[in-house]
Amino acid sequence: MESATQLCNAFEGIASSSTSASNKVRYEVFINHRGVDTKHTLATSIYNALNGIGLKVFLDEKELELGDFITAEIEEAMRTSLIHIAIFSPRYAESPWCLAELSYMLKTGTTIIPVFYDVEPSDLRYLKKGPFGAAFAEYEKKNRYTTKLEEWKEALSNISLRHGQVLKGKSDDEGKLCDEGKLLKSIVNCVMKHIKIEVQLEVAKYPMGLDEAVGAFESTFDSSQKIQIVGIVGMGGSGKTTLAREIYNRKSSLIDKSSFLFEVRDAENKNELCTRQKKLMQDISGVTSQFDNVEEGKIILKRHLRFLQVFLVLDDVDSLHQLDALLPGIDSLGQGSLIIVTSCELGILKSWGISSIYQIKGLNPRHAKELLCWHSFLQSSPPVEFEDLVKKFVHHCNGLPLSLRVFGGLLYKKPKEYWNSQLKKISRILPHDIKETLKISFNALDKEEQEIFLDIACFFRGEEKNLAIEVWDGSGWCGVHSWEVLENKCLVEGDECNKIKMHDQLRDLGREIAKEWSPHRIWSTEQIKDIQKQAMERVILIRGISAATYDFYRVCSPHHGTPFEECMEIVRDCFTKCKSLTPSILVVKSHYFTEKCATLFPALLWLRWSNMPETALPSWLMLKNLRVLELPHYGHFKELWNDTDPPLELRELNIENALSFLKFPGSIGCLKHLKKISVAEPMRDILMDSLPEGFCLLESLEHLQLSGFDELTSLPREFGLLTNLRHLDLSDCRKLRMLPDSFKQLINLQYINLRVCKELTLTSENNYILENMTKLETLNFSGCKKVENLPRDITKQLSLRYLYAGGTGLRELPSNIGELSKLEVLEIGSYQLKTLSESMGKSDIDSGD
């Protein structure tokens, strides 16, 4: 082990600010302490408490491996930690290691939380007496660390003036334990207020040339400006969003208030732009604001952003109106703020006054070659016999990452003959015509894969992948296989939330093709006039419509004063020569939907009906083939369908903000294929106090969310028959008293959320609810005030990763809870809980960094 003098010298030359480089954070918290005073008492308790809520904490002997170079390890931990905790105890100043660490911690500029353990803050300031004075007198007497003493004294004086936590020792051990428990809670709360857990955005599977691009981008900064506003401009598919994501990942941890707004261009109307404003407000202030229009949003944003240091990314902007709405009062932001705007439109950024602009040029030949090869051969260079072909494709793709990815997917595992045939096609296309280039990949798909590609471009981008697959399967297509083909060809991808992503250029390509395709897909009301013209000449087929009927009214109305009923007749006449393709899709974004429109869709597969004004689904709707039913946004229905004609093919039922939902139909047990029921974000008016017994016959049900059923007091006795259930969310069912004995039969459950079930109790009879479960990953009892003990067999849940038990009545924890080897997050909060298990914080617990 190195001497303290060597340690002090090793700390020389360290940069005074941790913000000068974008280092990867290895630890959230570093604990500076004197081992002989606190190692086995307070320091370990703080370590365990913070570790228990999922933070990565450095406490030297717990983190250093035998043989490690201690100085480098400690320096790295301090340099990369987001919070420092310094525990000042009576013998603290006797350690030059502690003092050198403290001095370095101050140089990093990172938040320091002082803890005064059996010492006063004044002991650090006045070094003529007391334990700190005695230690410094000994250094001076022995003429040791003479070049460091003044620096250490200044560091101690600086810290003594900061607000900290104080713990006084007591002769009564029980009293001391009580004080320490309060101190631990206070420290945890203080850390959570300061710390910002870094969320890394997904960037790219093969991030070629990103380091160089980031460096070139940063060269556009004007150091004289207190607010940096930088534009990233380039054609679609050139890597603007990828670069913005990478910069955000590197810099967001350095600025406390940050937000990334994706695909701003998709905010095509004021309601969607208003939603973006609310998202920005939530990210920056943590406040969920309620405003009804863009102008009001601008006023509120301007007030909240004033004087704040923020980091904002507005991705894919294509109008001045969007910039005005999302960046009001830009001049009043705090010093050090950074704004990045990506766009295909250089003129828009210049018109708005953005002078610092980085024009993305695409990949250089070396990086382009590597990217194409990774997608084509799963390696960075080609086989020798493909070398010349790769060079030619790289030339034609002109450094455009999207083209390189798509062609790499197209050519994956293909012979040279296929490469040559595709090269002939791409050679006939102008270098700048990206859509024609990408169309080669579309033409290489079979008919079914093409149909699904167009469905995604027109209807399913941003939707859950499972929902889309149910619709495709109902169309007689093999949804899973076709999805895999499109994904392997880099034409689509799924995000971390299982939602469908498609690049803007590919979406636009798909929609251009769809305009000339039969059957027709209508995603915009502006298409109605084109359909009208075509319907006059021939019978046309319609795959689906996704639009608001109110917008049909706006488009078709020859005069603003035309009554709505007459305009709907115009819409109806528009489709008199149209035939609905069986099966079909209908996404209705308004309550203006009548029987005259519905008769065009005799075999619906997917129905999303916003603001449904009926008290139940009307009898004129054809539900026989329905696969997905969604009723979002403040429906006034009391029940769903007529029991005499249930949708027997239904796979998903999604309801949001139901105002007066009373009951599930008695026939719901007949839906043998139903996989998902989600009733989310109700308005506290659901009066349902029980579920029908038929609920237990849903043998295919995998996902059940009944959030906010205030009057639900119990589950059916045979609830355990739902053996395929994997996801169960009964959060905010505030009157739910107990779980049935059959609950333990739900052996496939992976997720259980019982948050704020305030009346829920686990009696000795039903405390075995986990007895037969082996796959559970998440268990949430937060806010269950009457839960005094965790379920028996909790420590046998070897797959458990997240356990939430804050705001409960827990009296004790299982003694072996630390043996849950996969546990990443453990949240505990109970006034009844006096001690933590000694097994917590052992090396076999993953701290979840």
Coordinates of N, CA, C and O in Angstrom, one line a residue, residues 26-105:
R26 N -19.0 5.8 -12.7 CA -18.9 4.4 -12.1 C -19.7 4.3 -10.8 O -20.2 3.2 -10.5
Y27 N -19.7 5.4 -10.0 CA -20.4 5.4 -8.7 C -21.3 6.6 -8.7 O -21.0 7.7 -9.2
E28 N -22.4 6.4 -8.0 CA -23.2 7.6 -7.7 C -22.7 8.3 -6.4 O -22.8 9.5 -6.3
V29 N -22.2 7.5 -5.4 CA -21.9 8.1 -4.1 C -20.5 7.6 -3.7 O -20.2 6.4 -3.8
F30 N -19.7 8.5 -3.2 CA -18.4 8.1 -2.6 C -18.4 8.5 -1.1 O -18.8 9.6 -0.7
I31 N -18.0 7.6 -0.2 CA -18.1 7.8 1.2 C -16.6 8.0 1.7 O -15.8 7.1 1.7
N32 N -16.4 9.2 2.2 CA -15.1 9.6 2.8 C -15.2 9.5 4.3 O -16.1 10.1 4.9
H33 N -14.4 8.7 5.0 CA -14.6 8.4 6.4 C -13.3 7.9 7.0 O -12.3 7.5 6.4
R34 N -13.2 7.9 8.4 CA -12.1 7.4 9.2 C -12.5 6.0 9.7 O -13.4 5.8 10.5
G35 N -11.8 5.0 9.1 CA -12.3 3.6 9.4 C -12.4 3.2 10.8 O -13.3 2.5 11.3
V36 N -11.4 3.6 11.7 CA -11.4 3.2 13.1 C -12.5 3.7 13.8 O -12.9 3.2 14.9
D37 N -13.1 4.8 13.4 CA -14.3 5.4 14.1 C -15.6 4.9 13.5 O -16.6 4.7 14.3
T38 N -15.7 4.8 12.2 CA -17.0 4.6 11.6 C -17.1 3.4 10.6 O -18.2 3.1 10.2
K39 N -16.0 2.7 10.4 CA -16.1 1.6 9.3 C -17.2 0.6 9.6 O -18.0 0.3 8.7
H40 N -17.3 0.1 10.8 CA -18.3 -0.9 11.1 C -19.5 -0.4 11.8 O -20.3 -1.2 12.3
T41 N -19.7 0.9 11.8 CA -20.9 1.5 12.3 C -21.6 2.4 11.3 O -22.4 1.9 10.5
L42 N -21.4 3.7 11.4 CA -22.2 4.6 10.6 C -21.9 4.5 9.1 O -22.8 4.5 8.3
A43 N -20.6 4.4 8.7 CA -20.2 4.3 7.3 C -20.9 3.1 6.6 O -21.4 3.2 5.5
T44 N -20.8 1.9 7.3 CA -21.5 0.7 6.8 C -23.0 0.9 6.7 O -23.6 0.4 5.7
S45 N -23.6 1.5 7.7 CA -25.0 1.7 7.7 C -25.5 2.6 6.5 O -26.5 2.3 5.8
I46 N -24.7 3.7 6.2 CA -25.0 4.5 5.1 C -24.8 3.8 3.8 O -25.6 3.9 2.9
Y47 N -23.7 3.0 3.7 CA -23.5 2.2 2.5 C -24.6 1.3 2.2 O -25.2 1.2 1.1
N48 N -25.1 0.5 3.3 CA -26.2 -0.4 3.1 C -27.5 0.3 2.7 O -28.3 -0.2 1.9
A49 N -27.8 1.4 3.4 CA -29.0 2.1 3.1 C -29.1 2.6 1.7 O -30.1 2.5 1.0
L50 N -28.0 3.2 1.2 CA -28.0 3.7 -0.2 C -27.9 2.6 -1.2 O -28.5 2.6 -2.3
N51 N -27.1 1.6 -0.9 CA -27.1 0.4 -1.8 C -28.5 -0.2 -1.9 O -28.9 -0.7 -3.0
G52 N -29.3 -0.2 -0.8 CA -30.6 -0.8 -0.8 C -31.6 -0.1 -1.7 O -32.6 -0.7 -2.0
I53 N -31.4 1.1 -2.0 CA -32.3 1.8 -2.9 C -31.7 1.9 -4.3 O -32.2 2.6 -5.2
G54 N -30.7 1.0 -4.6 CA -30.2 0.9 -6.0 C -29.1 1.8 -6.4 O -28.8 1.8 -7.6
L55 N -28.4 2.5 -5.5 CA -27.3 3.3 -5.8 C -26.0 2.6 -5.7 O -25.8 1.7 -4.9
K56 N -25.1 2.9 -6.6 CA -23.7 2.4 -6.6 C -22.9 3.2 -5.7 O -22.6 4.4 -5.9
V57 N -22.4 2.6 -4.6 CA -21.7 3.4 -3.5 C -20.3 2.8 -3.4 O -20.1 1.6 -3.4
F58 N -19.3 3.8 -3.2 CA -17.9 3.4 -3.0 C -17.6 3.5 -1.5 O -17.7 4.6 -0.9
L59 N -17.2 2.4 -0.9 CA -16.7 2.4 0.5 C -15.5 1.5 0.5 O -15.6 0.3 0.5
D60 N -14.3 2.1 0.5 CA -13.1 1.5 0.1 C -12.9 0.0 0.3 O -12.8 -0.7 -0.7
E61 N -12.9 -0.5 1.5 CA -12.6 -1.9 1.7 C -13.6 -2.8 1.0 O -13.4 -4.0 0.7
K62 N -14.9 -2.3 0.8 CA -15.9 -3.1 0.2 C -15.7 -3.1 -1.3 O -16.2 -4.0 -2.0
E63 N -15.0 -2.2 -1.9 CA -14.9 -2.1 -3.3 C -13.6 -2.5 -3.9 O -13.5 -2.9 -5.0
L64 N -12.5 -2.3 -3.1 CA -11.2 -2.6 -3.6 C -10.9 -4.1 -3.6 O -11.1 -4.7 -2.6
E65 N -10.4 -4.6 -4.7 CA -10.0 -6.0 -4.7 C -8.5 -6.1 -4.3 O -7.7 -5.2 -4.4
L66 N -8.2 -7.3 -3.8 CA -6.8 -7.6 -3.3 C -5.9 -7.3 -4.5 O -6.0 -7.9 -5.5
G67 N -4.9 -6.5 -4.2 CA -3.9 -6.3 -5.3 C -4.2 -5.1 -6.1 O -3.4 -4.7 -7.0
D68 N -5.3 -4.4 -5.9 CA -5.6 -3.2 -6.7 C -4.7 -2.1 -6.4 O -4.1 -2.0 -5.3
F69 N -4.4 -1.2 -7.3 CA -3.7 0.0 -7.1 C -4.6 1.0 -6.4 O -5.3 1.7 -7.1
I70 N -4.5 1.1 -5.1 CA -5.5 1.8 -4.3 C -5.6 3.3 -4.7 O -6.7 3.8 -4.8
T71 N -4.5 4.0 -4.9 CA -4.6 5.4 -5.2 C -5.4 5.6 -6.5 O -6.3 6.5 -6.5
A72 N -5.1 4.9 -7.5 CA -5.9 5.0 -8.8 C -7.3 4.7 -8.6 O -8.2 5.4 -9.2
E73 N -7.6 3.7 -7.9 CA -9.0 3.2 -7.7 C -9.8 4.3 -6.9 O -10.9 4.7 -7.3
I74 N -9.2 4.8 -5.8 CA -9.9 5.8 -5.0 C -10.1 7.1 -5.9 O -11.1 7.7 -5.9
E75 N -9.0 7.5 -6.6 CA -9.1 8.7 -7.4 C -10.2 8.6 -8.4 O -11.0 9.5 -8.6
E76 N -10.3 7.4 -9.1 CA -11.3 7.2 -10.1 C -12.7 7.2 -9.5 O -13.6 7.8 -10.1
A77 N -12.9 6.6 -8.3 CA -14.2 6.6 -7.6 C -14.6 8.0 -7.3 O -15.8 8.4 -7.5
M78 N -13.7 8.8 -6.7 CA -14.0 10.2 -6.4 C -14.3 11.1 -7.6 O -15.2 11.9 -7.6
R79 N -13.5 10.9 -8.7 CA -13.6 11.7 -9.9 C -15.0 11.5 -10.6 O -15.5 12.4 -11.2
T80 N -15.5 10.3 -10.5 CA -16.7 9.9 -11.3 C -17.9 9.9 -10.5 O -19.0 9.7 -11.0
S81 N -17.8 10.0 -9.1 CA -19.0 10.0 -8.3 C -19.8 11.3 -8.4 O -19.3 12.4 -8.7
L82 N -21.1 11.1 -8.3 CA -22.0 12.3 -8.4 C -22.2 13.0 -7.1 O -22.6 14.2 -7.1
I83 N -22.1 12.3 -6.0 CA -22.2 12.8 -4.6 C -21.1 12.3 -3.8 O -20.7 11.2 -3.8
H84 N -20.6 13.2 -2.9 CA -19.6 12.8 -1.9 C -20.2 12.9 -0.5 O -20.9 14.0 -0.2
I85 N -20.0 12.0 0.3 CA -20.4 12.1 1.8 C -19.2 12.0 2.6 O -18.4 11.0 2.5
A86 N -18.9 13.0 3.4 CA -17.7 13.1 4.2 C -18.2 13.0 5.7 O -19.0 13.8 6.2
I87 N -17.7 11.9 6.4 CA -18.1 11.6 7.8 C -16.9 12.1 8.7 O -15.9 11.5 8.7
F88 N -17.2 13.2 9.4 CA -16.1 13.7 10.3 C -16.3 13.2 11.7 O -17.3 13.4 12.4
S89 N -15.4 12.4 12.1 CA -15.4 11.7 13.5 C -14.2 12.2 14.3 O -13.3 12.9 13.7
P90 N -14.1 11.9 15.6 CA -13.0 12.4 16.4 C -11.6 12.1 15.9 O -10.7 13.0 16.1
R91 N -11.4 11.0 15.3 CA -10.0 10.7 14.8 C -9.8 10.9 13.3 O -8.9 10.4 12.7
Y92 N -10.8 11.6 12.7 CA -10.7 11.8 11.2 C -9.4 12.5 10.8 O -8.8 12.0 9.9
A93 N -9.0 13.6 11.5 CA -7.9 14.4 11.1 C -6.6 13.6 11.3 O -5.5 14.1 10.8
E94 N -6.6 12.5 12.1 CA -5.4 11.8 12.2 C -5.0 11.1 10.9 O -3.8 10.6 10.8
S95 N -5.9 11.0 10.0 CA -5.6 10.3 8.7 C -5.3 11.2 7.6 O -6.2 12.0 7.1
P96 N -4.1 11.3 7.1 CA -3.7 12.1 6.0 C -4.5 11.7 4.7 O -4.8 12.5 3.8
W97 N -4.9 10.4 4.7 CA -5.7 9.9 3.5 C -7.0 10.6 3.5 O -7.5 11.0 2.4
C98 N -7.7 10.7 4.7 CA -9.0 11.3 4.7 C -8.9 12.8 4.3 O -9.7 13.3 3.5
L99 N -7.8 13.5 4.8 CA -7.7 14.9 4.5 C -7.3 15.1 3.0 O -7.8 16.1 2.4
A100 N -6.5 14.2 2.4 CA -6.2 14.4 1.0 C -7.4 14.1 0.1 O -7.6 14.8 -0.9
E101 N -8.2 13.1 0.5 CA -9.5 12.8 -0.2 C -10.4 14.0 -0.2 O -11.0 14.4 -1.2
L102 N -10.5 14.6 1.1 CA -11.4 15.8 1.2 C -11.0 16.9 0.3 O -11.8 17.6 -0.3
S103 N -9.7 17.2 0.3 CA -9.1 18.3 -0.5 C -9.4 18.1 -2.0 O -9.8 19.0 -2.7
Y104 N -9.3 16.8 -2.4 CA -9.6 16.5 -3.8 C -11.0 16.6 -4.1 O -11.5 17.1 -5.2
M105 N -11.9 16.2 -3.2 CA -13.3 16.2 -3.4 C -13.8 17.7 -3.6 O -14.6 17.9 -4.5

